[in-house]
mmCIF file of C-alpha atoms in Angstrom:
data_model
loop_
_atom_site.group_PDB
_atom_site.id
_atom_site.type_symbol
_atom_site.label_atom_id
_atom_site.label_comp_id
_atom_site.label_asym_id
_atom_site.label_seq_id
_atom_site.Cartn_x
_atom_site.Cartn_y
_atom_site.Cartn_z
ATOM 1 C CA MET V 1 0.000 0.000 0.000
ATOM 2 C CA ASN V 2 1.301 3.450 -0.960
ATOM 3 C CA GLU V 3 0.382 5.792 1.875
ATOM 4 C CA LEU V 4 -0.303 9.464 1.232
ATOM 5 C CA VAL V 5 2.623 11.900 1.520
ATOM 6 C CA SER V 6 1.815 15.511 2.416
ATOM 7 C CA ILE V 7 4.374 17.902 0.932
ATOM 8 C CA ILE V 8 4.623 21.166 2.876
ATOM 9 C CA VAL V 9 5.586 24.211 0.777
ATOM 10 C CA PRO V 10 5.509 27.809 2.056
ATOM 11 C CA THR V 11 5.686 30.388 -0.753
ATOM 12 C CA TYR V 12 6.395 34.094 -0.998
ATOM 13 C CA ASN V 13 7.293 35.928 -4.214
ATOM 14 C CA THR V 14 8.835 32.892 -5.897
ATOM 15 C CA GLU V 15 7.413 33.341 -9.395
ATOM 16 C CA LYS V 16 10.864 32.692 -10.853
ATOM 17 C CA PHE V 17 11.165 29.241 -9.305
ATOM 18 C CA ILE V 18 7.786 27.814 -8.249
ATOM 19 C CA ARG V 19 6.934 26.334 -11.651
ATOM 20 C CA GLN V 20 10.044 24.120 -11.660
ATOM 21 C CA THR V 21 9.483 23.172 -8.019
ATOM 22 C CA ILE V 22 5.933 21.989 -8.693
ATOM 23 C CA GLU V 23 6.990 20.131 -11.827
ATOM 24 C CA SER V 24 9.684 18.295 -9.862
ATOM 25 C CA VAL V 25 6.926 17.015 -7.557
ATOM 26 C CA GLN V 26 4.627 16.093 -10.435
ATOM 27 C CA ASN V 27 7.489 14.095 -11.944
ATOM 28 C CA GLN V 28 7.763 11.846 -8.880
ATOM 29 C CA THR V 29 7.659 8.113 -9.547
ATOM 30 C CA TYR V 30 5.681 7.863 -6.277
ATOM 31 C CA SER V 31 2.329 9.371 -7.180
ATOM 32 C CA ASN V 32 0.285 9.256 -3.951
ATOM 33 C CA TRP V 33 1.008 12.729 -2.629
ATOM 34 C CA GLU V 34 -0.678 16.024 -1.885
ATOM 35 C CA MET V 35 1.292 19.238 -2.338
ATOM 36 C CA ILE V 36 0.076 21.824 0.146
ATOM 37 C CA LEU V 37 1.251 25.335 -0.663
ATOM 38 C CA ALA V 38 0.607 28.155 1.791
ATOM 39 C CA ASP V 39 1.255 31.503 0.145
ATOM 40 C CA ASP V 40 2.389 34.270 2.482
ATOM 41 C CA ALA V 41 0.643 37.148 0.641
ATOM 42 C CA SER V 42 2.881 37.208 -2.427
ATOM 43 C CA THR V 43 2.855 40.382 -4.508
ATOM 44 C CA ASP V 44 4.133 38.808 -7.742
ATOM 45 C CA LYS V 45 2.700 36.071 -9.979
ATOM 46 C CA THR V 46 3.364 33.195 -7.577
ATOM 47 C CA VAL V 47 -0.319 32.610 -6.733
ATOM 48 C CA ALA V 48 -1.425 32.745 -10.362
ATOM 49 C CA ILE V 49 1.180 30.166 -11.358
ATOM 50 C CA ILE V 50 0.149 27.813 -8.545
ATOM 51 C CA GLU V 51 -3.542 28.231 -9.395
ATOM 52 C CA GLY V 52 -2.767 27.258 -12.976
ATOM 53 C CA PHE V 53 -1.255 23.969 -11.806
ATOM 54 C CA ALA V 54 -4.019 23.354 -9.244
ATOM 55 C CA LYS V 55 -6.737 23.574 -11.943
ATOM 56 C CA ASN V 56 -5.233 20.575 -13.710
ATOM 57 C CA ASP V 57 -3.974 18.538 -10.752
ATOM 58 C CA ASN V 58 -6.202 18.110 -7.698
ATOM 59 C CA ARG V 59 -3.230 16.900 -5.653
ATOM 60 C CA ILE V 60 -1.989 20.508 -5.603
ATOM 61 C CA LYS V 61 -3.713 22.574 -2.907
ATOM 62 C CA LEU V 62 -3.207 26.299 -2.393
ATOM 63 C CA PHE V 63 -4.022 28.251 0.759
ATOM 64 C CA LYS V 64 -3.643 32.022 0.534
ATOM 65 C CA LEU V 65 -2.789 33.978 3.674
ATOM 66 C CA PRO V 66 -4.494 37.410 3.835
ATOM 67 C CA GLU V 67 -1.348 39.109 5.111
ATOM 68 C CA ASN V 68 2.362 38.438 5.279
ATOM 69 C CA ARG V 69 3.109 36.505 8.476
ATOM 70 C CA GLY V 70 6.474 34.954 7.738
ATOM 71 C CA ASN V 71 7.767 31.627 6.480
ATOM 72 C CA GLY V 72 7.164 29.791 9.753
ATOM 73 C CA PHE V 73 3.503 30.782 9.897
ATOM 74 C CA ALA V 74 2.981 29.731 6.268
ATOM 75 C CA ARG V 75 4.675 26.384 6.909
ATOM 76 C CA ASN V 76 2.490 25.759 9.957
ATOM 77 C CA THR V 77 -0.630 26.691 7.973
ATOM 78 C CA ALA V 78 0.236 24.106 5.326
ATOM 79 C CA LEU V 79 1.037 21.505 7.963
ATOM 80 C CA GLU V 80 -2.316 21.993 9.687
ATOM 81 C CA LYS V 81 -4.048 21.157 6.373
ATOM 82 C CA ALA V 82 -2.006 17.997 5.805
ATOM 83 C CA THR V 83 -3.831 14.658 5.775
ATOM 84 C CA GLY V 84 -1.006 12.273 4.833
ATOM 85 C CA LYS V 85 0.691 9.598 6.903
ATOM 86 C CA TYR V 86 4.039 11.066 5.921
ATOM 87 C CA ILE V 87 5.106 14.713 6.087
ATOM 88 C CA ALA V 88 7.736 15.929 3.626
ATOM 89 C CA TYR V 89 9.185 19.425 3.308
ATOM 90 C CA LEU V 90 10.148 21.379 0.221
ATOM 91 C CA ASP V 91 10.952 25.052 -0.174
ATOM 92 C CA ALA V 92 9.480 26.925 -3.129
ATOM 93 C CA ASP V 93 12.791 27.294 -4.969
ATOM 94 C CA ASP V 94 14.243 23.807 -4.491
ATOM 95 C CA LEU V 95 13.835 20.697 -6.664
ATOM 96 C CA TRP V 96 13.399 16.976 -6.119
ATOM 97 C CA PHE V 97 14.888 14.149 -8.156
ATOM 98 C CA PRO V 98 12.108 12.014 -9.741
ATOM 99 C CA GLU V 99 12.788 8.986 -7.484
ATOM 100 C CA LYS V 100 13.006 11.028 -4.274
ATOM 101 C CA LEU V 101 9.764 10.012 -2.597
ATOM 102 C CA GLU V 102 9.797 6.439 -3.858
ATOM 103 C CA LYS V 103 13.296 5.751 -2.542
ATOM 104 C CA GLN V 104 12.705 7.383 0.820
ATOM 105 C CA ILE V 105 9.354 5.707 1.516
ATOM 106 C CA GLN V 106 10.856 2.341 0.594
ATOM 107 C CA PHE V 107 13.841 3.090 2.853
ATOM 108 C CA LEU V 108 11.536 3.904 5.771
ATOM 109 C CA LYS V 109 9.546 0.708 5.334
ATOM 110 C CA THR V 110 12.489 -1.595 4.705
ATOM 111 C CA ASN V 111 14.330 -0.362 7.797
ATOM 112 C CA ASN V 112 11.240 0.096 9.995
ATOM 113 C CA LEU V 113 12.003 3.812 10.483
ATOM 114 C CA HIS V 114 9.804 6.814 11.213
ATOM 115 C CA PHE V 115 12.140 9.567 9.981
ATOM 116 C CA THR V 116 14.732 9.901 7.265
ATOM 117 C CA PHE V 117 16.456 12.443 5.036
ATOM 118 C CA SER V 118 19.001 12.295 2.230
ATOM 119 C CA PHE V 119 22.069 13.917 0.764
ATOM 120 C CA TYR V 120 21.511 16.717 -1.764
ATOM 121 C CA ASP V 121 23.272 18.600 -4.544
ATOM 122 C CA SER V 122 23.432 22.365 -5.028
ATOM 123 C CA ILE V 123 22.419 24.624 -7.907
ATOM 124 C CA ASP V 124 22.753 28.365 -8.346
ATOM 125 C CA GLU V 125 19.958 30.892 -8.793
ATOM 126 C CA GLU V 126 19.753 30.134 -12.516
ATOM 127 C CA GLY V 127 19.597 26.377 -11.991
ATOM 128 C CA ASN V 128 23.196 25.599 -12.920
ATOM 129 C CA ASP V 129 24.733 22.600 -11.164
ATOM 130 C CA LEU V 130 27.445 23.778 -8.753
ATOM 131 C CA ASN V 131 28.989 20.290 -8.509
ATOM 132 C CA ARG V 132 28.602 20.546 -4.739
ATOM 133 C CA ARG V 133 27.145 17.677 -2.708
ATOM 134 C CA VAL V 134 26.100 17.961 0.932
ATOM 135 C CA GLU V 135 26.235 14.728 2.895
ATOM 136 C CA SER V 136 25.903 13.953 6.610
ATOM 137 C CA PRO V 137 27.086 11.572 9.311
ATOM 138 C CA ASN V 138 25.557 8.141 8.800
ATOM 139 C CA PRO V 139 23.923 7.386 11.143
ATOM 140 C CA LEU V 140 23.227 10.842 12.573
ATOM 141 C CA THR V 141 23.016 11.102 16.366
ATOM 142 C CA TYR V 142 21.147 13.645 18.453
ATOM 143 C CA LYS V 143 24.459 14.989 19.781
ATOM 144 C CA GLU V 144 25.774 15.559 16.249
ATOM 145 C CA LEU V 145 22.561 17.306 15.244
ATOM 146 C CA PHE V 146 22.663 19.375 18.441
ATOM 147 C CA PHE V 147 25.815 21.127 17.242
ATOM 148 C CA CYS V 148 25.039 21.307 13.521
ATOM 149 C CA ASN V 149 21.959 21.012 11.331
ATOM 150 C CA TYR V 150 22.978 18.213 8.981
ATOM 151 C CA VAL V 151 19.407 17.646 7.745
ATOM 152 C CA GLY V 152 18.472 19.469 4.559
ATOM 153 C CA ASN V 153 14.885 20.713 4.882
ATOM 154 C CA LEU V 154 14.142 19.734 1.288
ATOM 155 C CA THR V 155 15.028 16.087 1.997
ATOM 156 C CA ALA V 156 13.308 15.300 5.315
ATOM 157 C CA ILE V 157 10.302 12.999 5.748
ATOM 158 C CA TYR V 158 8.678 11.889 8.988
ATOM 159 C CA ASP V 159 5.792 9.619 9.957
ATOM 160 C CA ALA V 160 2.968 11.790 11.296
ATOM 161 C CA ASP V 161 1.150 8.731 12.626
ATOM 162 C CA TYR V 162 4.149 8.105 14.884
ATOM 163 C CA PHE V 163 5.241 11.630 15.883
ATOM 164 C CA GLY V 164 2.052 13.583 15.281
ATOM 165 C CA LYS V 165 2.236 16.866 13.375
ATOM 166 C CA ILE V 166 5.229 18.790 14.728
ATOM 167 C CA ILE V 167 4.089 22.407 14.836
ATOM 168 C CA LEU V 168 6.444 24.924 16.461
ATOM 169 C CA GLU V 169 6.173 28.598 17.336
ATOM 170 C CA THR V 170 6.148 30.689 14.172
ATOM 171 C CA THR V 171 8.263 33.452 15.705
ATOM 172 C CA GLN V 172 11.250 31.153 16.026
ATOM 173 C CA LYS V 173 13.859 31.077 13.267
ATOM 174 C CA ARG V 174 15.587 27.890 12.118
ATOM 175 C CA GLN V 175 12.239 26.167 12.496
ATOM 176 C CA ASP V 176 13.458 23.205 10.443
ATOM 177 C CA TRP V 177 16.399 22.469 12.755
ATOM 178 C CA ARG V 178 14.083 22.618 15.756
ATOM 179 C CA ILE V 179 11.794 20.038 14.133
ATOM 180 C CA TRP V 180 14.677 17.595 13.550
ATOM 181 C CA LEU V 181 15.936 18.146 17.105
ATOM 182 C CA THR V 182 12.456 17.373 18.423
ATOM 183 C CA ILE V 183 12.411 14.152 16.409
ATOM 184 C CA LEU V 184 15.930 12.989 17.269
ATOM 185 C CA LYS V 185 15.468 13.740 20.946
ATOM 186 C CA GLN V 186 12.862 10.993 20.789
ATOM 187 C CA ILE V 187 14.465 8.437 18.437
ATOM 188 C CA LYS V 188 18.150 9.261 19.273
ATOM 189 C CA ILE V 189 19.575 8.218 15.884
ATOM 190 C CA ALA V 190 18.504 8.924 12.282
ATOM 191 C CA LYS V 191 19.611 7.179 9.115
ATOM 192 C CA PRO V 192 19.791 9.037 5.801
ATOM 193 C CA VAL V 193 19.327 7.678 2.333
ATOM 194 C CA ALA V 194 22.998 7.905 1.466
ATOM 195 C CA GLU V 195 22.639 9.479 -1.967
ATOM 196 C CA PRO V 196 21.495 12.851 -3.329
ATOM 197 C CA LEU V 197 17.757 13.059 -3.964
ATOM 198 C CA ALA V 198 17.244 16.813 -4.345
ATOM 199 C CA PHE V 199 18.709 20.070 -5.591
ATOM 200 C CA TYR V 200 19.137 22.918 -3.089
ATOM 201 C CA ARG V 201 19.097 26.330 -4.757
ATOM 202 C CA ILE V 202 21.617 28.830 -3.404
ATOM 203 C CA ARG V 203 20.199 32.339 -3.801
ATOM 204 C CA LYS V 204 21.951 35.621 -3.265
ATOM 205 C CA ASP V 205 19.094 37.039 -1.190
ATOM 206 C CA SER V 206 18.444 33.940 0.948
ATOM 207 C CA VAL V 207 18.754 34.015 4.739
ATOM 208 C CA SER V 208 21.282 31.202 4.620
ATOM 209 C CA SER V 209 23.522 33.356 2.407
ATOM 210 C CA SER V 210 24.008 35.871 5.235
ATOM 211 C CA LYS V 211 26.644 34.670 7.701
ATOM 212 C CA PHE V 212 25.550 37.174 10.347
ATOM 213 C CA LYS V 213 21.907 36.099 10.153
ATOM 214 C CA LEU V 214 23.013 32.458 10.234
ATOM 215 C CA ILE V 215 24.863 33.018 13.508
ATOM 216 C CA LYS V 216 21.984 35.009 14.994
ATOM 217 C CA HIS V 217 19.292 32.469 14.124
ATOM 218 C CA ASN V 218 21.336 29.466 15.231
ATOM 219 C CA PHE V 219 22.149 31.172 18.530
ATOM 220 C CA GLY V 220 18.388 31.521 18.987
ATOM 221 C CA VAL V 221 18.038 27.745 18.878
ATOM 222 C CA TYR V 222 20.164 27.409 22.024
ATOM 223 C CA ARG V 223 18.784 30.484 23.764
ATOM 224 C CA GLU V 224 15.066 30.238 22.887
ATOM 225 C CA PHE V 225 14.361 26.645 21.904
ATOM 226 C CA HIS V 226 16.581 24.841 24.422
ATOM 227 C CA ARG V 227 16.170 27.737 26.911
ATOM 228 C CA TYR V 228 19.767 27.781 28.080
ATOM 229 C CA ASN V 229 21.102 30.832 29.878
ATOM 230 C CA LEU V 230 23.097 33.451 28.001
ATOM 231 C CA VAL V 231 26.578 32.301 29.032
ATOM 232 C CA PHE V 232 25.950 28.631 28.279
ATOM 233 C CA SER V 233 24.307 29.540 24.963
ATOM 234 C CA VAL V 234 27.419 31.491 23.972
ATOM 235 C CA LEU V 235 29.625 28.511 24.822
ATOM 236 C CA LEU V 236 27.400 26.184 22.822
ATOM 237 C CA MET V 237 27.460 28.606 19.911
ATOM 238 C CA MET V 238 31.254 28.499 19.905
ATOM 239 C CA ARG V 239 31.081 24.710 19.621
ATOM 240 C CA PHE V 240 28.464 25.107 16.870
ATOM 241 C CA LEU V 241 30.740 27.413 14.879
ATOM 242 C CA PHE V 242 33.651 24.995 15.229
ATOM 243 C CA THR V 243 31.452 22.164 13.966
ATOM 244 C CA GLN V 244 30.008 24.258 11.150
ATOM 245 C CA LEU V 245 33.340 25.651 9.934
ATOM 246 C CA ILE V 246 35.622 22.669 10.530
ATOM 247 C CA ILE V 247 33.782 19.377 10.943
ATOM 248 C CA LYS V 248 30.883 19.864 8.539
ATOM 249 C CA THR V 249 33.200 20.797 5.681
ATOM 250 C CA LYS V 250 34.246 17.166 5.292
ATOM 251 C CA TYR V 251 30.645 16.366 4.387
ATOM 252 C CA ILE V 252 30.578 18.938 1.575
ATOM 253 C CA LYS V 253 32.132 17.431 -1.510
ATOM 254 C CA LYS V 254 32.942 18.309 -5.092
ATOM 255 C CA VAL V 255 31.291 15.981 -7.587
#
């Protein structure tokens, strides 16, 4: 039996990319999915493009927010509408390989798992392959994840029947990392599909492209999510930076 996969996609002014993102989902060899897009009051043609796809494919479901509330709020809105056994995440500018869902669902079932992710390759804003592959420890422990987010948001899938829908505060940044930490705190160890199954798009205006914002948002995970005091959070952030700048680099490879 092929259980339903709910694909969570927040959108905001992504008219340049959303068509390719949707097509990469439609091209999946695993066809039992619903793509839930929550648009955060886009001012470009994003909504019109999505509506065009939705008219011809009832698996594509659009929910329009009346005002801009931020990526976290849009993601939570989509998640609340999800009806699938499995929850998968995809940002509105990233792409999936055609076998992505099929391979991951089979991996979950074969290994009796409730959460998995995969390696991924990188493309630039124009879709050119950067010959850059991001891998992870295999298996990945909670301690390793605690000091570095090795899980690419565009690759993660979890069993909502097992964990429930993991909805976090929308004001918190690095919402994805907090979700994986919540999961691994329970299961302790996660196993990835040890091959690339998606393309991550590196954009000049993305939050992840700003090193200062990256430090600020990751510090917030220790200070706000884990609720450690200021001094201990600073010490943990130093360990995070060491892991990010030294250890994680061995998992980023030229291909």
